[in-house]
Short mmCIF file of C-alpha atoms in Angstrom, two decimals:
data_model
loop_
_atom_site.label_atom_id
_atom_site.label_comp_id
_atom_site.label_asym_id
_atom_site.label_seq_id
_atom_site.Cartn_x
_atom_site.Cartn_y
_atom_site.Cartn_z
CA UNK A 10 -12.86 32.90 -20.74
CA UNK A 11 -11.34 29.54 -21.68
CA UNK A 12 -8.13 30.32 -19.80
CA UNK A 13 -9.94 31.44 -16.63
CA UNK A 14 -12.13 28.37 -16.69
CA UNK A 15 -9.10 26.09 -16.88
CA UNK A 16 -7.40 27.84 -13.95
CA UNK A 17 -10.53 27.55 -11.83
CA UNK A 18 -10.85 23.89 -12.74
CA UNK A 19 -7.25 23.18 -11.73
CA UNK A 20 -7.69 25.00 -8.42
CA UNK A 21 -10.86 23.04 -7.76
CA UNK A 22 -9.09 19.75 -8.43
CA UNK A 23 -6.24 20.69 -6.07
CA UNK A 24 -8.70 21.55 -3.33
CA UNK A 25 -10.44 18.23 -3.81
CA UNK A 26 -7.15 16.35 -3.61
CA UNK A 27 -6.20 18.21 -0.43
CA UNK A 28 -9.58 17.42 1.08
CA UNK A 29 -9.15 13.72 0.22
CA UNK A 30 -5.60 13.57 1.62
CA UNK A 31 -6.68 15.36 4.79
CA UNK A 32 -9.60 12.99 5.20
CA UNK A 33 -7.31 9.95 4.81
CA UNK A 34 -4.86 11.33 7.40
CA UNK A 35 -7.68 12.01 9.84
CA UNK A 36 -9.12 8.55 9.26
CA UNK A 37 -5.72 6.91 9.84
CA UNK A 38 -5.19 8.85 13.05
CA UNK A 39 -8.63 7.87 14.27
CA UNK A 40 -7.94 4.21 13.45
CA UNK A 41 -4.62 4.22 15.35
CA UNK A 42 -6.26 5.88 18.35
CA UNK A 43 -9.04 3.27 18.45
CA UNK A 44 -6.49 0.41 18.18
CA UNK A 45 -4.40 1.84 21.00
CA UNK A 46 -7.45 2.20 23.22
CA UNK A 47 -8.60 -1.33 22.56
CA UNK A 48 -5.15 -2.94 22.95
CA UNK A 49 -4.20 -4.24 26.44
CA UNK A 50 -1.56 -2.15 28.25
CA UNK A 51 2.00 -3.51 28.18
CA UNK A 52 2.99 -5.50 31.28
CA UNK A 53 4.62 -3.43 33.98
CA UNK A 54 8.07 -4.53 35.04
CA UNK A 55 8.24 -4.34 38.84
CA UNK A 56 12.00 -3.91 38.80
CA UNK A 57 11.86 -0.85 36.54
CA UNK A 58 9.06 0.55 38.69
CA UNK A 59 11.24 0.13 41.77
CA UNK A 60 14.19 1.74 40.01
CA UNK A 61 12.10 4.72 38.88
CA UNK A 62 10.63 5.08 42.36
CA UNK A 63 14.15 5.30 43.74
CA UNK A 64 14.69 8.37 41.59
CA UNK A 65 17.41 9.55 39.27
CA UNK A 66 17.84 6.24 37.45
CA UNK A 67 18.05 6.10 33.67
CA UNK A 68 16.08 3.44 31.84
CA UNK A 69 19.21 1.53 30.94
CA UNK A 70 20.10 1.31 34.63
CA UNK A 71 16.55 0.24 35.41
CA UNK A 72 16.93 -2.50 32.81
CA UNK A 73 20.17 -3.55 34.50
CA UNK A 74 18.31 -3.85 37.79
CA UNK A 75 15.69 -5.97 36.04
CA UNK A 76 18.42 -8.27 34.74
CA UNK A 77 19.86 -8.60 38.24
CA UNK A 78 16.52 -9.65 39.69
CA UNK A 79 15.80 -12.10 36.90
CA UNK A 80 19.34 -13.51 37.04
CA UNK A 81 19.05 -14.25 40.75
CA UNK A 82 15.61 -15.87 40.41
CA UNK A 83 14.83 -13.71 43.40
CA UNK A 84 11.30 -12.50 43.04
CA UNK A 85 9.13 -13.79 40.25
CA UNK A 86 10.71 -17.22 39.82
CA UNK A 87 10.61 -18.08 43.53
CA UNK A 88 7.09 -16.84 44.05
CA UNK A 89 5.63 -18.33 40.87
CA UNK A 90 7.31 -21.66 41.55
CA UNK A 91 6.08 -21.80 45.13
CA UNK A 92 2.60 -20.88 44.00
CA UNK A 93 2.60 -23.66 41.41
CA UNK A 94 4.28 -26.25 43.59
CA UNK A 95 4.44 -25.71 47.33
CA UNK A 96 7.25 -28.20 47.73
CA UNK A 97 9.49 -26.15 45.42
CA UNK A 98 11.57 -23.07 46.13
CA UNK A 99 12.63 -22.76 42.51
CA UNK A 100 12.73 -25.16 39.58
CA UNK A 101 14.53 -28.34 40.62
CA UNK A 102 15.11 -27.31 44.25
CA UNK A 103 13.12 -29.33 46.76
CA UNK A 104 12.15 -27.78 50.07
CA UNK A 105 11.97 -30.14 53.04
CA UNK A 106 8.59 -30.18 54.80
CA UNK A 107 10.31 -30.09 58.17
CA UNK A 108 11.46 -26.55 57.62
CA UNK A 109 7.87 -25.32 57.44
CA UNK A 110 7.41 -25.76 61.17
CA UNK A 111 10.53 -23.74 61.91
CA UNK A 112 9.74 -20.97 59.39
CA UNK A 113 6.00 -20.95 58.52
CA UNK A 114 6.32 -17.78 56.44
CA UNK A 115 8.47 -19.62 53.92
CA UNK A 116 5.64 -21.87 52.77
CA UNK A 117 3.68 -19.28 50.77
CA UNK A 118 4.41 -16.56 48.21
CA UNK A 119 5.75 -13.53 50.03
CA UNK A 120 5.32 -10.00 48.71
CA UNK A 121 7.82 -8.70 51.25
CA UNK A 122 10.46 -11.06 49.87
CA UNK A 123 9.85 -9.78 46.35
CA UNK A 124 10.19 -6.18 47.47
CA UNK A 125 13.30 -6.97 49.51
CA UNK A 126 14.85 -8.74 46.52
CA UNK A 127 14.15 -5.75 44.28
CA UNK A 128 15.62 -3.35 46.84
CA UNK A 129 18.72 -5.47 47.22
CA UNK A 130 19.20 -5.86 43.45
CA UNK A 131 19.02 -2.10 43.01
CA UNK A 132 21.66 -1.51 45.69
CA UNK A 133 23.90 -4.25 44.31
CA UNK A 134 23.83 -2.59 40.89
CA UNK A 135 24.86 0.71 42.51
CA UNK A 136 27.74 -0.97 44.38
CA UNK A 137 28.96 -2.65 41.19
CA UNK A 138 29.00 0.73 39.46
CA UNK A 139 31.15 2.16 42.26
CA UNK A 140 33.50 -0.83 42.12
CA UNK A 141 34.06 -0.25 38.40
CA UNK A 142 35.41 3.26 39.06
CA UNK A 143 38.52 1.80 40.73
CA UNK A 144 38.07 3.74 43.96
CA UNK A 145 39.51 2.13 47.09
CA UNK A 146 36.12 1.32 48.54
CA UNK A 147 37.38 0.31 51.99
CA UNK A 148 38.72 3.84 52.56
CA UNK A 149 36.01 5.85 50.79
CA UNK A 150 33.13 6.97 52.99
CA UNK A 151 30.57 7.18 50.17
CA UNK A 152 31.47 3.65 49.08
CA UNK A 153 31.28 2.37 52.65
CA UNK A 154 27.86 3.96 53.11
CA UNK A 155 26.55 2.26 49.97
CA UNK A 156 27.99 -1.15 50.91
CA UNK A 157 26.43 -0.81 54.37
CA UNK A 158 23.04 -0.22 52.75
CA UNK A 159 23.56 -3.30 50.57
CA UNK A 160 24.53 -5.36 53.62
CA UNK A 161 21.42 -4.24 55.53
CA UNK A 162 19.19 -5.08 52.55
CA UNK A 163 20.89 -8.47 52.25
CA UNK A 164 20.25 -9.32 55.91
CA UNK A 165 16.59 -8.48 55.40
CA UNK A 166 16.34 -10.73 52.33
CA UNK A 167 18.21 -13.58 54.05
CA UNK A 168 15.73 -13.53 56.93
CA UNK A 169 12.74 -13.51 54.59
CA UNK A 170 14.05 -16.25 52.31
CA UNK A 171 15.90 -18.59 54.67
CA UNK A 172 14.53 -17.64 58.07
CA UNK A 173 15.83 -15.32 60.76
CA UNK A 174 18.59 -17.27 62.51
CA UNK A 175 19.22 -14.60 65.14
CA UNK A 176 22.62 -13.72 66.63
CA UNK A 177 23.33 -17.13 68.17
CA UNK A 178 23.24 -19.42 65.12
CA UNK A 179 24.33 -19.42 61.49
CA UNK A 180 23.14 -21.03 58.27
CA UNK A 181 24.90 -24.19 57.08
CA UNK A 182 25.54 -25.79 53.70
CA UNK A 183 26.43 -29.46 53.19
CA UNK A 184 28.50 -30.50 50.17
CA UNK A 185 27.73 -34.01 48.94
CA UNK A 186 30.93 -35.33 47.37
CA UNK A 187 31.82 -38.12 44.99
CA UNK A 188 35.40 -39.38 44.94
CA UNK A 189 36.47 -40.95 41.67
CA UNK A 190 38.46 -44.21 41.30
CA UNK A 191 41.69 -42.23 40.81
CA UNK A 192 41.74 -41.28 44.50
CA UNK A 193 44.39 -43.51 46.15
CA UNK A 194 42.14 -44.90 48.91
CA UNK A 195 39.11 -45.53 46.67
CA UNK A 196 39.14 -49.30 47.28
CA UNK A 197 39.11 -48.79 51.06
CA UNK A 198 36.77 -45.84 51.49
CA UNK A 199 34.64 -45.79 48.34
CA UNK A 200 33.15 -42.82 46.52
CA UNK A 201 31.05 -41.02 49.15
CA UNK A 202 31.94 -38.09 51.35
CA UNK A 203 30.45 -34.94 52.84
CA UNK A 204 31.69 -31.56 54.01
CA UNK A 205 29.53 -29.23 56.12
CA UNK A 206 30.25 -25.51 56.04
CA UNK A 207 28.85 -23.25 58.71
CA UNK A 208 28.29 -19.81 57.20
CA UNK A 209 30.01 -16.83 58.77
CA UNK A 210 27.81 -14.57 60.93
CA UNK A 211 25.63 -12.37 58.74
CA UNK A 212 26.39 -9.52 61.13
CA UNK A 213 29.89 -9.54 59.60
CA UNK A 214 29.63 -10.64 55.94
CA UNK A 215 25.98 -10.97 54.88
CA UNK A 216 26.63 -10.53 51.14
CA UNK A 217 29.20 -13.34 51.05
CA UNK A 218 26.83 -15.63 52.93
CA UNK A 219 23.85 -14.75 50.74
CA UNK A 220 25.85 -15.35 47.58
CA UNK A 221 26.85 -18.85 48.72
CA UNK A 222 23.33 -19.70 49.87
CA UNK A 223 22.10 -18.80 46.39
CA UNK A 224 24.87 -20.91 44.83
CA UNK A 225 23.74 -23.84 46.97
CA UNK A 226 20.04 -23.26 46.26
CA UNK A 227 20.55 -23.22 42.48
CA UNK A 228 23.49 -25.65 42.30
CA UNK A 229 24.02 -27.43 38.98
CA UNK A 230 27.49 -28.98 39.09
CA UNK A 231 31.00 -28.47 40.35
CA UNK A 232 34.13 -30.13 41.63
CA UNK A 233 37.34 -29.59 43.53
CA UNK A 234 39.75 -29.12 40.63
CA UNK A 235 42.75 -27.41 42.19
CA UNK A 236 45.04 -29.15 44.65
CA UNK A 237 47.47 -26.61 46.10
CA UNK A 238 49.62 -26.52 49.19
CA UNK A 239 47.40 -23.93 50.86
CA UNK A 240 43.90 -24.38 49.35
CA UNK A 241 41.54 -26.84 47.72
CA UNK A 242 39.67 -24.87 45.08
CA UNK A 243 36.30 -25.76 43.57
CA UNK A 244 34.39 -24.93 40.41
CA UNK A 245 30.83 -23.73 41.03
CA UNK A 246 28.13 -23.97 38.37
CA UNK A 247 24.80 -22.49 39.44
CA UNK A 248 22.45 -19.64 38.65
CA UNK A 249 25.04 -17.36 40.28
CA UNK A 250 27.43 -16.48 37.47
CA UNK A 251 28.80 -13.10 38.58
CA UNK A 252 31.56 -12.40 41.04
CA UNK A 253 30.83 -10.61 44.30
CA UNK A 254 29.80 -6.95 43.94
CA UNK A 255 32.63 -5.88 46.25
CA UNK A 256 35.36 -7.48 48.35
CA UNK A 257 33.45 -8.06 51.58
CA UNK A 258 35.81 -8.91 54.44
CA UNK A 259 35.82 -8.63 58.22
CA UNK A 260 38.97 -8.71 60.34
CA UNK A 261 36.87 -10.53 62.95
CA UNK A 262 36.66 -13.52 60.58
CA UNK A 263 40.14 -14.03 59.05
CA UNK A 264 41.35 -16.67 56.59
CA UNK A 265 42.36 -19.29 59.13
CA UNK A 266 42.77 -23.02 58.55
CA UNK A 267 39.42 -24.61 57.73
CA UNK A 268 37.76 -21.41 56.54
CA UNK A 269 36.11 -21.13 53.12
CA UNK A 270 36.62 -18.15 50.82
CA UNK A 271 35.82 -16.98 47.32
CA UNK A 272 38.62 -17.31 44.77
CA UNK A 273 39.82 -14.43 42.63
CA UNK A 274 39.75 -10.66 42.64
CA UNK A 275 36.90 -9.88 42.26
CA UNK A 276 35.82 -12.90 44.28
CA UNK A 277 33.69 -15.85 43.21
CA UNK A 278 31.72 -17.74 42.31
CA UNK A 279 34.58 -20.30 42.57
CA UNK A 280 35.52 -20.98 46.17
CA UNK A 281 38.22 -22.73 48.20
CA UNK A 282 38.86 -24.40 51.53
CA UNK A 283 41.97 -23.16 53.32
CA UNK A 284 44.05 -26.12 54.50
CA UNK A 285 46.33 -23.81 56.45
CA UNK A 286 46.23 -20.25 57.79
CA UNK A 287 45.93 -18.10 54.67
CA UNK A 288 45.88 -14.62 56.15
CA UNK A 289 49.10 -13.74 54.32
CA UNK A 290 47.86 -15.18 51.01
CA UNK A 291 44.27 -13.98 51.04
CA UNK A 292 43.92 -11.37 53.79
CA UNK A 293 44.10 -7.56 53.52
CA UNK A 294 46.77 -6.29 51.14
CA UNK A 295 47.87 -9.82 50.27
CA UNK A 296 47.65 -9.67 46.47
CA UNK A 297 48.32 -6.06 45.54
CA UNK A 298 50.19 -3.01 46.81
CA UNK A 299 47.72 -0.38 45.60
CA UNK A 300 44.98 -1.33 48.06
CA UNK A 301 46.26 -2.45 51.49
CA UNK A 302 42.71 -3.17 52.70
CA UNK A 303 41.37 -5.48 50.02
CA UNK A 304 41.03 -9.20 50.84
CA UNK A 305 39.28 -12.28 49.49
CA UNK A 306 35.64 -12.47 50.50
CA UNK A 307 35.07 -15.14 53.11
CA UNK A 308 32.10 -17.50 53.35
CA UNK A 309 32.35 -19.63 56.48
CA UNK A 310 34.16 -22.48 58.16
CA UNK A 311 34.25 -26.27 57.71
CA UNK A 312 32.64 -27.82 60.80
CA UNK A 313 32.47 -31.36 59.42
CA UNK A 314 35.16 -32.77 57.18
CA UNK A 315 38.35 -31.51 58.78
CA UNK A 316 38.48 -33.84 61.79
CA UNK A 317 37.11 -36.93 60.02
CA UNK A 318 39.70 -36.69 57.25
CA UNK A 319 37.40 -35.82 54.33
CA UNK A 320 39.23 -32.58 53.51
CA UNK A 321 42.57 -34.38 53.81
CA UNK A 322 41.22 -37.00 51.42
CA UNK A 323 40.34 -34.31 48.85
CA UNK A 324 43.95 -33.17 49.20
CA UNK A 325 45.00 -36.63 47.95
CA UNK A 326 43.70 -35.87 44.44
CA UNK A 327 46.47 -36.96 42.01
CA UNK A 328 48.60 -34.05 40.89
CA UNK A 329 49.25 -30.49 42.01
CA UNK A 330 47.82 -27.15 40.97
CA UNK A 331 44.91 -26.98 38.54
CA UNK A 332 44.16 -30.56 37.47
CA UNK A 333 43.57 -30.94 33.74
CA UNK A 334 42.32 -34.52 34.02
CA UNK A 335 38.67 -34.38 35.09
CA UNK A 336 38.92 -38.00 36.18
CA UNK A 337 41.08 -36.82 39.08
CA UNK A 338 38.62 -34.22 40.39
CA UNK A 339 36.47 -34.70 43.49
CA UNK A 340 32.94 -34.02 42.30
CA UNK A 341 30.37 -31.98 44.24
CA UNK A 342 27.16 -33.78 43.34
CA UNK A 343 24.74 -31.64 45.32
CA UNK A 344 24.41 -29.08 48.10
CA UNK A 345 21.99 -29.02 51.00
CA UNK A 346 21.01 -25.84 52.81
CA UNK A 347 20.51 -26.39 56.55
CA UNK A 348 18.72 -23.92 58.82
CA UNK A 349 18.12 -23.97 62.60
CA UNK A 350 15.24 -26.23 63.55
CA UNK A 351 14.21 -29.26 65.59
CA UNK A 352 16.52 -31.75 63.86
CA UNK A 353 18.89 -34.06 65.79
CA UNK A 354 21.72 -31.52 65.66
CA UNK A 355 19.48 -28.47 65.91
CA UNK A 356 19.18 -28.04 62.13
CA UNK A 357 16.71 -29.08 59.43
CA UNK A 358 17.04 -29.25 55.65
CA UNK A 359 15.75 -26.17 53.90
CA UNK A 360 16.49 -27.27 50.35
CA UNK A 361 18.59 -29.68 48.36
CA UNK A 362 19.85 -29.17 44.84
CA UNK A 363 19.12 -31.95 42.32
CA UNK A 364 21.80 -34.64 42.04
#
């Protein structure tokens, strides 16, 4: 009897322990469920939502799209800033009131612009992935189809952000220069100078134009730091830190004297002014044998600065090639974006980077 009683007692104790453990587990699960129900839902990332909606995109790619949008300051930054301060496009970039009359839609937060920016960022990420494969994109139909989609999306975003210029006019960007005392004619002409670049038609190279407009809009600092026999090359420090997603080029807009292109393969964000015809140096097939189609991306053309001698003055920087002495550089203090409007020359200031 004593043995049986002990066995029963041990079994009873085990059952009690199991009941207690089970109760604790159930209580813990209930507690976690209540906490999850009471906690606010995590914020939804619009970029990931767009990427998922597009279909077939892994989360890491969706995160890459998010990074693209945030890096450009395309959607949230522009809209939040304009909501907080109507005179701002983004932090530190002042929008001229005169542009409001020309483009009323630019004065308020724009959901369409946010969506267009997200669409474009998604397509740019896809194009960059294709570029990394090493395929000759200019001769590959699938690549051409994807770049055409990116170009269409870029035209849409340009119109929403900077106004629809139509087929007859182009955007412009003014470079505000500062010549340093090392320039030979400093005593005669002083430190000030300007160069105005008219962007290429967006019907031909919308991605190249958009990239430079964003460089100008978020400009921080830069300078002409290379003095070569064929180009004057400039550093560009802005929110745009990546090179172009692909080598966008049109044979209808070649590298002639006075044109502006992106340096490097892949191109940008550094840029140069051609001081002679550079078709052989920077046009199709100029820097490699493997791809006879590839060329430097082109931005636009100098419409003020060639005839008045400003570009020639930059060419007087002491030394040749890449200049190691920063005291010899011609500084780019600020950039102004100009869009068609009722100004004296048919243009008004859209924004100006801080000096």
